[in-house]
Coordinates of N, CA and C in Angstrom, one line a residue:
A1 N -1.9 -24.0 -2.7 CA -0.5 -23.9 -2.9 C 0.2 -24.8 -1.8
K2 N 1.2 -25.5 -2.2 CA 1.9 -26.4 -1.3 C 3.1 -25.7 -0.7
G3 N 3.7 -24.7 -1.5 CA 4.9 -24.0 -1.0 C 4.5 -22.9 0.0
D4 N 5.6 -22.2 0.5 CA 5.4 -21.1 1.4 C 5.1 -19.8 0.7
I5 N 5.3 -19.7 -0.6 CA 5.2 -18.4 -1.3 C 4.3 -18.6 -2.5
V6 N 3.3 -17.7 -2.7 CA 2.4 -17.7 -3.8 C 2.9 -16.7 -4.8
V7 N 3.1 -17.0 -6.1 CA 3.7 -16.1 -7.1 C 2.6 -15.9 -8.1
V8 N 2.3 -14.6 -8.4 CA 1.4 -14.3 -9.5 C 2.0 -14.5 -10.8
C9 N 1.4 -15.1 -11.7 CA 1.9 -15.3 -13.1 C 0.8 -14.9 -14.1
D10 N 1.1 -14.0 -15.0 CA 0.2 -13.7 -16.1 C 0.8 -14.2 -17.4
V11 N 0.3 -13.8 -18.5 CA 0.8 -14.3 -19.8 C 1.9 -13.4 -20.3
D12 N 2.7 -12.8 -19.5 CA 3.7 -11.9 -19.9 C 5.0 -12.7 -19.9
Y13 N 6.2 -12.0 -20.0 CA 7.5 -12.6 -20.1 C 8.2 -12.4 -18.8
Y14 N 8.7 -13.4 -18.2 CA 9.5 -13.3 -16.9 C 10.9 -13.5 -17.2
Y15 N 11.8 -12.8 -16.5 CA 13.2 -12.9 -16.5 C 13.6 -14.2 -15.7
K16 N 14.7 -14.8 -16.1 CA 15.2 -16.0 -15.5 C 15.5 -15.8 -14.0
H17 N 15.9 -14.6 -13.6 CA 16.2 -14.3 -12.2 C 15.0 -14.1 -11.3
R18 N 13.8 -14.1 -11.8 CA 12.6 -13.7 -11.0 C 12.5 -14.7 -9.8
S19 N 12.5 -16.0 -10.0 CA 12.3 -16.9 -8.9 C 13.3 -16.7 -7.8
E20 N 14.6 -16.6 -8.2 CA 15.6 -16.4 -7.2 C 15.4 -15.1 -6.4
A21 N 15.0 -14.1 -7.1 CA 14.8 -12.8 -6.5 C 13.7 -12.9 -5.4
I22 N 12.6 -13.6 -5.8 CA 11.5 -13.8 -4.8 C 12.0 -14.5 -3.6
V23 N 12.6 -15.6 -3.8 CA 13.1 -16.5 -2.7 C 14.1 -15.7 -1.8
E24 N 15.0 -15.0 -2.4 CA 16.0 -14.2 -1.7 C 15.4 -13.1 -0.9
F25 N 14.4 -12.4 -1.5 CA 13.7 -11.4 -0.8 C 13.1 -11.9 0.5
F26 N 12.3 -13.0 0.4 CA 11.6 -13.5 1.6 C 12.6 -14.1 2.6
K27 N 13.7 -14.6 2.2 CA 14.8 -15.1 3.1 C 15.4 -13.9 3.9
K28 N 15.7 -12.8 3.1 CA 16.3 -11.7 3.7 C 15.3 -10.8 4.6
H29 N 14.1 -10.8 4.2 CA 13.1 -10.0 4.9 C 12.0 -10.9 5.5
K30 N 12.3 -11.5 6.6 CA 11.4 -12.4 7.3 C 10.2 -11.8 7.8
Y31 N 10.2 -10.5 8.0 CA 9.0 -9.8 8.5 C 8.1 -9.2 7.4
K32 N 8.5 -9.4 6.1 CA 7.7 -8.9 5.0 C 6.9 -10.0 4.5
D33 N 5.7 -9.6 4.0 CA 4.7 -10.6 3.5 C 4.4 -10.5 2.0
V34 N 4.5 -9.4 1.5 CA 4.2 -9.2 0.1 C 5.4 -8.5 -0.6
F35 N 5.7 -9.1 -1.8 CA 6.9 -8.6 -2.6 C 6.4 -8.2 -4.0
Y36 N 7.0 -7.1 -4.5 CA 6.7 -6.7 -5.8 C 8.0 -6.1 -6.4
T37 N 8.0 -6.0 -7.8 CA 9.2 -5.4 -8.4 C 8.8 -4.4 -9.5
A38 N 9.8 -3.7 -10.0 CA 9.6 -2.9 -11.2 C 9.4 -3.9 -12.3
S39 N 9.0 -3.4 -13.4 CA 8.8 -4.2 -14.6 C 9.2 -3.4 -15.9
H40 N 9.4 -4.1 -16.9 CA 9.6 -3.5 -18.2 C 8.2 -3.6 -18.9
I41 N 7.9 -2.5 -19.6 CA 6.6 -2.4 -20.4 C 7.0 -2.4 -21.8
R42 N 6.3 -3.2 -22.6 CA 6.5 -3.2 -24.0 C 5.1 -3.1 -24.7
I43 N 4.9 -2.2 -25.6 CA 3.7 -2.1 -26.3 C 3.5 -3.2 -27.4
K44 N 2.3 -3.7 -27.4 CA 2.0 -4.8 -28.4 C 2.5 -4.4 -29.8
N45 N 3.0 -5.3 -30.5 CA 3.5 -5.1 -31.9 C 4.8 -4.3 -32.0
N46 N 5.4 -4.0 -30.9 CA 6.8 -3.4 -30.9 C 7.7 -4.2 -30.1
I47 N 8.4 -5.1 -30.8 CA 9.3 -6.1 -30.0 C 10.6 -5.5 -29.6
I48 N 10.9 -4.3 -30.0 CA 12.2 -3.7 -29.7 C 12.2 -2.8 -28.5
E49 N 11.3 -1.8 -28.5 CA 11.3 -0.8 -27.5 C 10.6 -1.3 -26.2
K50 N 11.1 -0.9 -25.1 CA 10.5 -1.2 -23.8 C 10.9 -0.1 -22.9
Y51 N 10.1 0.2 -21.9 CA 10.4 1.2 -20.9 C 10.2 0.6 -19.5
I52 N 10.7 1.3 -18.5 CA 10.6 0.7 -17.1 C 9.4 1.3 -16.4
N53 N 8.7 0.4 -15.7 CA 7.6 0.8 -14.8 C 8.2 0.6 -13.4
D54 N 8.5 1.7 -12.7 CA 9.1 1.7 -11.4 C 8.2 0.9 -10.4
A55 N 8.9 0.4 -9.4 CA 8.2 -0.2 -8.3 C 8.0 0.8 -7.2
F56 N 6.9 1.6 -7.3 CA 6.6 2.6 -6.3 C 6.1 2.1 -5.0
E57 N 6.6 2.6 -3.9 CA 6.0 2.2 -2.6 C 4.6 2.8 -2.5
W58 N 3.6 2.0 -2.1 CA 2.2 2.5 -2.1 C 1.9 3.1 -0.8
D59 N 1.2 4.2 -0.8 CA 0.8 4.9 0.4 C -0.6 4.4 0.9
F60 N -1.3 3.6 0.1 CA -2.6 3.0 0.4 C -3.7 4.0 0.6
K61 N -3.4 5.2 0.1 CA -4.4 6.3 0.1 C -4.7 6.8 -1.3
S62 N -4.1 6.1 -2.3 CA -4.2 6.5 -3.7 C -4.3 5.3 -4.6
K63 N -4.4 5.5 -5.9 CA -4.4 4.3 -6.8 C -3.2 3.5 -6.7
C64 N -3.3 2.2 -6.8 CA -2.3 1.2 -6.6 C -1.2 1.4 -7.7
P65 N 0.1 1.6 -7.4 CA 1.1 1.7 -8.4 C 1.9 0.4 -8.6
I66 N 1.4 -0.7 -8.0 CA 2.1 -2.0 -8.1 C 1.5 -2.7 -9.3
S67 N 2.4 -3.3 -10.2 CA 2.0 -4.0 -11.3 C 1.7 -5.5 -10.9
H68 N 0.5 -5.9 -11.2 CA 0.0 -7.2 -10.7 C 0.9 -8.4 -11.0
P69 N 1.4 -8.5 -12.2 CA 2.2 -9.7 -12.5 C 3.6 -9.8 -11.8
T70 N 3.9 -8.8 -11.0 CA 5.2 -8.8 -10.3 C 5.0 -9.3 -8.8
I71 N 3.8 -9.5 -8.4 CA 3.5 -9.8 -7.0 C 3.9 -11.3 -6.6
A72 N 4.4 -11.4 -5.4 CA 4.5 -12.7 -4.7 C 4.2 -12.4 -3.3
Y73 N 3.6 -13.4 -2.6 CA 3.3 -13.2 -1.2 C 3.3 -14.5 -0.4
R74 N 3.4 -14.4 0.9 CA 3.5 -15.5 1.7 C 2.2 -16.3 1.7
K75 N 2.2 -17.6 1.9 CA 1.0 -18.4 2.0 C 0.0 -17.9 3.0
S76 N 0.6 -17.3 4.1 CA -0.3 -16.8 5.2 C -1.2 -15.7 4.7
V77 N -0.7 -14.9 3.7 CA -1.6 -13.9 3.1 C -2.7 -14.5 2.4
A78 N -2.4 -15.5 1.6 CA -3.4 -16.2 0.8 C -4.4 -16.9 1.6
K79 N -4.0 -17.4 2.8 CA -5.0 -18.1 3.6 C -5.9 -17.1 4.3
S80 N -5.5 -15.8 4.5 CA -6.3 -14.8 5.2 C -7.2 -14.0 4.3
L81 N -6.9 -14.0 3.0 CA -7.6 -13.1 2.1 C -8.0 -13.7 0.8
K82 N -9.0 -13.2 0.2 CA -9.4 -13.7 -1.2 C -9.4 -12.5 -2.2
Y83 N -9.1 -12.8 -3.4 CA -9.2 -11.9 -4.5 C -10.7 -11.6 -4.7
K84 N -11.0 -10.4 -5.1 CA -12.4 -10.1 -5.5 C -12.6 -10.6 -6.9
E85 N -13.6 -11.4 -7.1 CA -14.0 -12.0 -8.4 C -15.3 -11.3 -8.9
L86 N -15.2 -10.1 -9.3 CA -16.5 -9.4 -9.7 C -16.6 -9.1 -11.2
S87 N -15.5 -9.4 -11.9 CA -15.5 -9.1 -13.4 C -14.6 -10.0 -14.1
I88 N -15.0 -10.3 -15.4 CA -14.1 -11.1 -16.2 C -13.2 -10.1 -17.1
D89 N -13.5 -8.8 -17.0 CA -12.8 -7.8 -17.8 C -11.6 -7.2 -17.1
T90 N -11.4 -7.5 -15.8 CA -10.3 -6.9 -15.1 C -10.0 -7.8 -13.8
D91 N -8.7 -7.8 -13.5 CA -8.4 -8.4 -12.2 C -8.5 -7.2 -11.2
L92 N -8.8 -7.6 -10.0 CA -9.0 -6.6 -8.9 C -7.9 -6.8 -7.8
F93 N -6.7 -7.0 -8.2 CA -5.6 -7.4 -7.3 C -5.4 -6.3 -6.3
E94 N -5.6 -5.0 -6.7 CA -5.2 -3.9 -5.8 C -6.1 -3.9 -4.5
F95 N -7.3 -4.5 -4.6 CA -8.2 -4.6 -3.4 C -7.8 -5.7 -2.5
F96 N -7.2 -6.8 -3.1 CA -6.5 -7.8 -2.3 C -5.4 -7.2 -1.5
L97 N -4.6 -6.4 -2.2 CA -3.4 -5.7 -1.6 C -3.9 -4.7 -0.5
L98 N -5.0 -4.0 -0.8 CA -5.5 -3.1 0.2 C -6.0 -3.9 1.5
D99 N -6.6 -5.0 1.3 CA -7.1 -5.8 2.4 C -5.9 -6.4 3.1
A100 N -4.8 -6.7 2.4 CA -3.6 -7.2 3.1 C -3.0 -6.1 3.9
H101 N -2.9 -4.9 3.4 CA -2.4 -3.8 4.2 C -3.2 -3.5 5.4
N102 N -4.6 -3.5 5.2 CA -5.5 -3.3 6.3 C -5.4 -4.3 7.4
R103 N -5.0 -5.5 7.1 CA -4.8 -6.6 8.0 C -3.4 -6.6 8.7
G104 N -2.6 -5.7 8.3 CA -1.2 -5.5 8.9 C -0.1 -6.3 8.2
F105 N -0.4 -6.9 7.0 CA 0.7 -7.5 6.3 C 1.7 -6.4 5.8
K106 N 3.0 -6.8 5.7 CA 4.0 -5.8 5.3 C 4.5 -6.0 3.9
F107 N 4.8 -4.9 3.2 CA 5.1 -4.9 1.8 C 6.6 -4.5 1.6
G108 N 7.2 -5.0 0.5 CA 8.5 -4.6 0.2 C 8.7 -4.9 -1.3
G109 N 9.6 -4.1 -1.9 CA 9.8 -4.3 -3.3 C 11.2 -3.9 -3.8
T110 N 11.5 -4.1 -5.0 CA 12.8 -3.7 -5.6 C 12.6 -3.0 -7.0
Q111 N 13.5 -2.2 -7.3 CA 13.5 -1.5 -8.6 C 14.1 -2.4 -9.7
H112 N 14.5 -3.6 -9.4 CA 15.1 -4.4 -10.4 C 14.0 -5.2 -11.1
P113 N 13.7 -4.9 -12.4 CA 12.6 -5.5 -13.1 C 12.7 -7.0 -13.2
S114 N 11.6 -7.7 -13.0 CA 11.6 -9.1 -13.1 C 10.8 -9.7 -14.2
M115 N 10.3 -8.8 -15.1 CA 9.4 -9.2 -16.2 C 9.2 -8.1 -17.2
V116 N 8.7 -8.6 -18.3 CA 8.2 -7.6 -19.4 C 6.7 -7.8 -19.5
K117 N 6.0 -6.7 -19.3 CA 4.5 -6.7 -19.4 C 4.2 -6.2 -20.8
I118 N 3.3 -6.9 -21.5 CA 2.8 -6.4 -22.8 C 1.6 -5.6 -22.7
E119 N 1.6 -4.4 -23.1 CA 0.4 -3.5 -23.0 C -0.3 -3.5 -24.3
G120 N -1.6 -3.4 -24.3 CA -2.4 -3.3 -25.5 C -2.8 -4.6 -26.1
N121 N -2.7 -5.7 -25.3 CA -2.9 -7.0 -25.7 C -4.1 -7.6 -25.1
S122 N -5.3 -6.9 -25.1 CA -6.4 -7.4 -24.4 C -7.7 -7.1 -25.2
N123 N -8.7 -8.0 -25.0 CA -10.0 -7.8 -25.5 C -11.0 -7.4 -24.4
R124 N -10.5 -6.9 -23.3 CA -11.4 -6.6 -22.2 C -12.2 -5.3 -22.4
D125 N -13.3 -5.2 -21.7 CA -14.1 -4.0 -21.7 C -13.5 -3.0 -20.8
V126 N -12.7 -2.1 -21.3 CA -11.9 -1.2 -20.5 C -12.8 -0.2 -19.7
S127 N -13.9 0.3 -20.3 CA -14.7 1.3 -19.7 C -15.4 0.7 -18.5
S128 N -16.0 -0.5 -18.6 CA -16.6 -1.1 -17.4 C -15.6 -1.4 -16.3
S129 N -14.4 -1.8 -16.7 CA -13.4 -2.1 -15.7 C -13.0 -0.8 -14.9
K130 N -12.9 0.3 -15.6 CA -12.5 1.5 -15.0 C -13.6 2.0 -14.0
D131 N -14.9 1.8 -14.5 CA -16.0 2.2 -13.6 C -16.1 1.3 -12.4
L132 N -15.9 0.0 -12.5 CA -15.9 -0.9 -11.4 C -14.8 -0.5 -10.4
K133 N -13.6 -0.3 -10.9 CA -12.4 0.0 -10.0 C -12.7 1.3 -9.3
E134 N -13.2 2.3 -10.0 CA -13.4 3.6 -9.4 C -14.4 3.4 -8.2
K135 N -15.5 2.7 -8.5 CA -16.5 2.4 -7.4 C -15.9 1.7 -6.2
L136 N -15.1 0.7 -6.5 CA -14.4 -0.1 -5.4 C -13.4 0.8 -4.6
Y137 N -12.6 1.6 -5.3 CA -11.7 2.5 -4.6 C -12.5 3.4 -3.7
L138 N -13.6 3.9 -4.1 CA -14.4 4.8 -3.3 C -14.9 4.0 -2.0
E139 N -15.2 2.8 -2.1 CA -15.6 2.0 -1.0 C -14.5 1.8 0.0
Y140 N -13.2 1.9 -0.4 CA -12.1 1.9 0.4 C -11.6 3.3 0.9
G141 N -12.4 4.3 0.5 CA -12.2 5.7 0.9 C -11.1 6.4 0.1
I142 N -10.9 5.8 -1.2 CA -9.9 6.4 -2.0 C -10.6 7.0 -3.3
A143 N -10.5 8.3 -3.5 CA -11.1 8.9 -4.6 C -10.0 8.9 -5.7
I144 N -10.4 8.4 -6.9 CA -9.5 8.4 -8.0 C -10.2 9.0 -9.2
N145 N -9.5 9.5 -10.2 CA -10.0 10.0 -11.4 C -10.2 8.8 -12.4
N146 N -11.3 8.7 -13.0 CA -11.5 7.5 -13.9 C -10.4 7.4 -15.0
K147 N -9.8 8.5 -15.4 CA -8.7 8.4 -16.3 C -7.4 7.9 -15.8
D148 N -7.3 7.8 -14.4 CA -6.2 7.2 -13.8 C -6.2 5.7 -13.7
N149 N -7.3 5.0 -14.0 CA -7.4 3.6 -13.8 C -6.4 2.9 -14.6

């Protein structure tokens, strides 16, 4: 990355204001390293209805409440940490975020949605993904219920 901010992008729909919101956040919060937002969720095959997925502050002792495609972070975070690449069936961003927290990087978010995430649009092996995440969470000292993944 050549810029100072790394922005996660998935194949979802982003609102026009997303880029400005990210830049403004990092300008306003010089001591914050990771940014996340609320998002709108839409179920595949339903183009009309959507609901809000709040941007919950994470206590880092439970399952990650941050939606992956809303994340942006400073380049310094990217230089310090790597994403775990253990599966093609799931991204393991929450462990990147746990590592960022453990290294002292600071988080901040907003309840203003920056995107629409489409649910139910995947051919991934959900059961193996849940098992892998549950195992990794335990390695971080976080017990979760497999149904919570």
